[in-house]
Amino acid sequence: LMIGSSPASASDETSKATATLAAMQAPPAELAEYMTQLQVYTHKLSLSVSAKNVPLAQFYLHESLAHLKQIQELFPEYESQPIALLIDRLAIESYEPLSELLDSKKAAAAGKGGFDHAIEVIVNACNACHLSCDSPVRIQRNESNPYMQDFNP
């Protein structure tokens, strides 16, 4: 409240400010931000698998798939590319081999080669999707841990 202003003028200023804020639109979401978060989840999934931490891998598998579904909702199309359709046809199904291996009965019997192959299926699907969209982004599996997190069971 400004000194010397009447309650009516303060109320008018508040109303104008509220109307201005209501008229402002949030900037459009960027697909790259969501894909970066997906990359974090998938990298943590890979590190969990490498550490043979099945419960943590199951957690990051769930987070990756939930994030893919969120991307589908927010970006059915992006820059004339059918993102939701590509996620349905390439991404979602690429997590299935790993999901099956992480089943508690199969995880104990699955060797490192089976898990490595399942992660490569995911990485290859990411790259196939990027290629189909003429994206310059290429995903590559990286065994280093840049996170302040221990992935061991």
Short mmCIF file of N, CA and C in Angstrom, two decimals, residues 27-87:
data_model
loop_
_atom_site.label_atom_id
_atom_site.label_comp_id
_atom_site.label_asym_id
_atom_site.label_seq_id
_atom_site.Cartn_x
_atom_site.Cartn_y
_atom_site.Cartn_z
N PRO A 27 5.40 -20.19 -20.47
CA PRO A 27 6.06 -20.51 -21.73
C PRO A 27 5.81 -21.97 -22.09
N PRO A 28 5.77 -22.28 -23.36
CA PRO A 28 5.51 -23.67 -23.76
C PRO A 28 6.62 -24.58 -23.25
N ALA A 29 6.24 -25.77 -22.88
CA ALA A 29 7.21 -26.75 -22.41
C ALA A 29 8.12 -27.17 -23.56
N GLU A 30 9.32 -27.48 -23.24
CA GLU A 30 10.28 -27.94 -24.23
C GLU A 30 10.47 -29.44 -24.10
N LEU A 31 10.36 -30.14 -25.18
CA LEU A 31 10.53 -31.59 -25.19
C LEU A 31 11.92 -31.98 -24.68
N ALA A 32 12.93 -31.21 -25.02
CA ALA A 32 14.30 -31.54 -24.61
C ALA A 32 14.43 -31.66 -23.10
N GLU A 33 13.72 -30.82 -22.35
CA GLU A 33 13.79 -30.90 -20.90
C GLU A 33 13.24 -32.23 -20.39
N TYR A 34 12.17 -32.69 -20.99
CA TYR A 34 11.57 -33.95 -20.58
C TYR A 34 12.42 -35.14 -21.02
N MET A 35 13.00 -35.03 -22.20
CA MET A 35 13.88 -36.10 -22.67
C MET A 35 15.16 -36.19 -21.82
N THR A 36 15.64 -35.06 -21.36
CA THR A 36 16.81 -35.07 -20.48
C THR A 36 16.49 -35.80 -19.18
N GLN A 37 15.32 -35.56 -18.62
CA GLN A 37 14.93 -36.27 -17.40
C GLN A 37 14.77 -37.76 -17.67
N LEU A 38 14.22 -38.11 -18.84
CA LEU A 38 14.11 -39.52 -19.20
C LEU A 38 15.49 -40.15 -19.30
N GLN A 39 16.43 -39.41 -19.85
CA GLN A 39 17.80 -39.92 -19.96
C GLN A 39 18.40 -40.16 -18.56
N VAL A 40 18.12 -39.30 -17.61
CA VAL A 40 18.60 -39.49 -16.25
C VAL A 40 18.01 -40.77 -15.66
N TYR A 41 16.69 -40.94 -15.79
CA TYR A 41 16.05 -42.15 -15.27
C TYR A 41 16.62 -43.41 -15.93
N THR A 42 16.80 -43.36 -17.24
CA THR A 42 17.28 -44.54 -17.96
C THR A 42 18.74 -44.82 -17.61
N HIS A 43 19.55 -43.79 -17.43
CA HIS A 43 20.94 -44.00 -17.02
C HIS A 43 20.99 -44.60 -15.61
N LYS A 44 20.16 -44.10 -14.72
CA LYS A 44 20.11 -44.67 -13.38
C LYS A 44 19.58 -46.10 -13.41
N LEU A 45 18.68 -46.39 -14.31
CA LEU A 45 18.20 -47.75 -14.51
C LEU A 45 19.36 -48.65 -14.93
N SER A 46 20.14 -48.19 -15.88
CA SER A 46 21.29 -48.96 -16.35
C SER A 46 22.31 -49.19 -15.24
N LEU A 47 22.59 -48.16 -14.45
CA LEU A 47 23.53 -48.30 -13.34
C LEU A 47 23.00 -49.26 -12.27
N SER A 48 21.71 -49.24 -12.04
CA SER A 48 21.09 -50.16 -11.09
C SER A 48 21.21 -51.60 -11.57
N VAL A 49 20.98 -51.79 -12.85
CA VAL A 49 21.10 -53.13 -13.44
C VAL A 49 22.54 -53.62 -13.34
N SER A 50 23.49 -52.74 -13.67
CA SER A 50 24.91 -53.12 -13.60
C SER A 50 25.32 -53.50 -12.18
N ALA A 51 24.73 -52.85 -11.19
CA ALA A 51 25.03 -53.14 -9.79
C ALA A 51 24.24 -54.33 -9.26
N LYS A 52 23.40 -54.91 -10.11
CA LYS A 52 22.53 -56.03 -9.73
C LYS A 52 21.60 -55.67 -8.58
N ASN A 53 21.14 -54.44 -8.60
CA ASN A 53 20.21 -53.96 -7.58
C ASN A 53 18.80 -54.00 -8.18
N VAL A 54 18.18 -55.18 -8.08
CA VAL A 54 16.88 -55.40 -8.73
C VAL A 54 15.80 -54.45 -8.20
N PRO A 55 15.66 -54.25 -6.89
CA PRO A 55 14.60 -53.33 -6.44
C PRO A 55 14.79 -51.90 -6.98
N LEU A 56 16.04 -51.43 -7.00
CA LEU A 56 16.28 -50.08 -7.51
C LEU A 56 16.05 -50.03 -9.03
N ALA A 57 16.46 -51.08 -9.72
CA ALA A 57 16.20 -51.13 -11.17
C ALA A 57 14.71 -51.14 -11.45
N GLN A 58 13.94 -51.86 -10.66
CA GLN A 58 12.49 -51.87 -10.83
C GLN A 58 11.90 -50.47 -10.60
N PHE A 59 12.44 -49.77 -9.61
CA PHE A 59 12.00 -48.40 -9.35
C PHE A 59 12.27 -47.50 -10.56
N TYR A 60 13.49 -47.54 -11.10
CA TYR A 60 13.81 -46.67 -12.23
C TYR A 60 13.13 -47.12 -13.52
N LEU A 61 12.83 -48.38 -13.65
CA LEU A 61 12.02 -48.85 -14.78
C LEU A 61 10.64 -48.21 -14.70
N HIS A 62 10.05 -48.25 -13.52
CA HIS A 62 8.72 -47.63 -13.32
C HIS A 62 8.78 -46.13 -13.63
N GLU A 63 9.79 -45.44 -13.10
CA GLU A 63 9.91 -44.00 -13.32
C GLU A 63 10.10 -43.67 -14.80
N SER A 64 10.90 -44.47 -15.50
CA SER A 64 11.13 -44.25 -16.94
C SER A 64 9.83 -44.38 -17.72
N LEU A 65 9.09 -45.45 -17.44
CA LEU A 65 7.83 -45.67 -18.17
C LEU A 65 6.79 -44.61 -17.82
N ALA A 66 6.72 -44.23 -16.56
CA ALA A 66 5.77 -43.16 -16.17
C ALA A 66 6.14 -41.85 -16.85
N HIS A 67 7.42 -41.58 -16.96
CA HIS A 67 7.86 -40.34 -17.60
C HIS A 67 7.55 -40.37 -19.10
N LEU A 68 7.73 -41.52 -19.73
CA LEU A 68 7.38 -41.65 -21.15
C LEU A 68 5.89 -41.35 -21.36
N LYS A 69 5.06 -41.85 -20.47
CA LYS A 69 3.62 -41.60 -20.59
C LYS A 69 3.30 -40.12 -20.40
N GLN A 70 4.02 -39.47 -19.50
CA GLN A 70 3.83 -38.03 -19.31
C GLN A 70 4.24 -37.27 -20.57
N ILE A 71 5.33 -37.68 -21.18
CA ILE A 71 5.77 -37.05 -22.43
C ILE A 71 4.71 -37.21 -23.51
N GLN A 72 4.12 -38.40 -23.59
CA GLN A 72 3.06 -38.63 -24.58
C GLN A 72 1.89 -37.66 -24.37
N GLU A 73 1.51 -37.45 -23.13
CA GLU A 73 0.39 -36.56 -22.83
C GLU A 73 0.72 -35.11 -23.16
N LEU A 74 1.93 -34.69 -22.82
CA LEU A 74 2.31 -33.29 -23.02
C LEU A 74 2.69 -32.97 -24.46
N PHE A 75 3.24 -33.95 -25.16
CA PHE A 75 3.76 -33.72 -26.51
C PHE A 75 3.24 -34.78 -27.49
N PRO A 76 1.93 -34.81 -27.74
CA PRO A 76 1.45 -35.79 -28.73
C PRO A 76 2.16 -35.58 -30.06
N GLU A 77 2.40 -34.32 -30.40
CA GLU A 77 3.21 -33.94 -31.57
C GLU A 77 4.13 -32.82 -31.12
N TYR A 78 5.31 -32.80 -31.73
CA TYR A 78 6.26 -31.74 -31.42
C TYR A 78 7.02 -31.43 -32.70
N GLU A 79 6.93 -30.20 -33.13
CA GLU A 79 7.57 -29.76 -34.37
C GLU A 79 7.25 -30.72 -35.53
N SER A 80 5.98 -31.03 -35.65
CA SER A 80 5.41 -31.88 -36.71
C SER A 80 5.84 -33.34 -36.62
N GLN A 81 6.40 -33.75 -35.50
CA GLN A 81 6.79 -35.16 -35.30
C GLN A 81 5.77 -35.83 -34.39
N PRO A 82 5.35 -37.07 -34.73
CA PRO A 82 4.33 -37.77 -33.93
C PRO A 82 4.94 -38.43 -32.69
N ILE A 83 5.26 -37.64 -31.69
CA ILE A 83 5.98 -38.12 -30.51
C ILE A 83 5.22 -39.23 -29.78
N ALA A 84 3.95 -39.02 -29.50
CA ALA A 84 3.17 -40.03 -28.77
C ALA A 84 3.14 -41.36 -29.53
N LEU A 85 2.96 -41.28 -30.82
CA LEU A 85 2.93 -42.50 -31.64
C LEU A 85 4.30 -43.21 -31.62
N LEU A 86 5.36 -42.45 -31.76
CA LEU A 86 6.70 -43.05 -31.73
C LEU A 86 7.01 -43.68 -30.38
N ILE A 87 6.56 -43.04 -29.31
CA ILE A 87 6.76 -43.63 -27.98
C ILE A 87 6.01 -44.95 -27.88
#
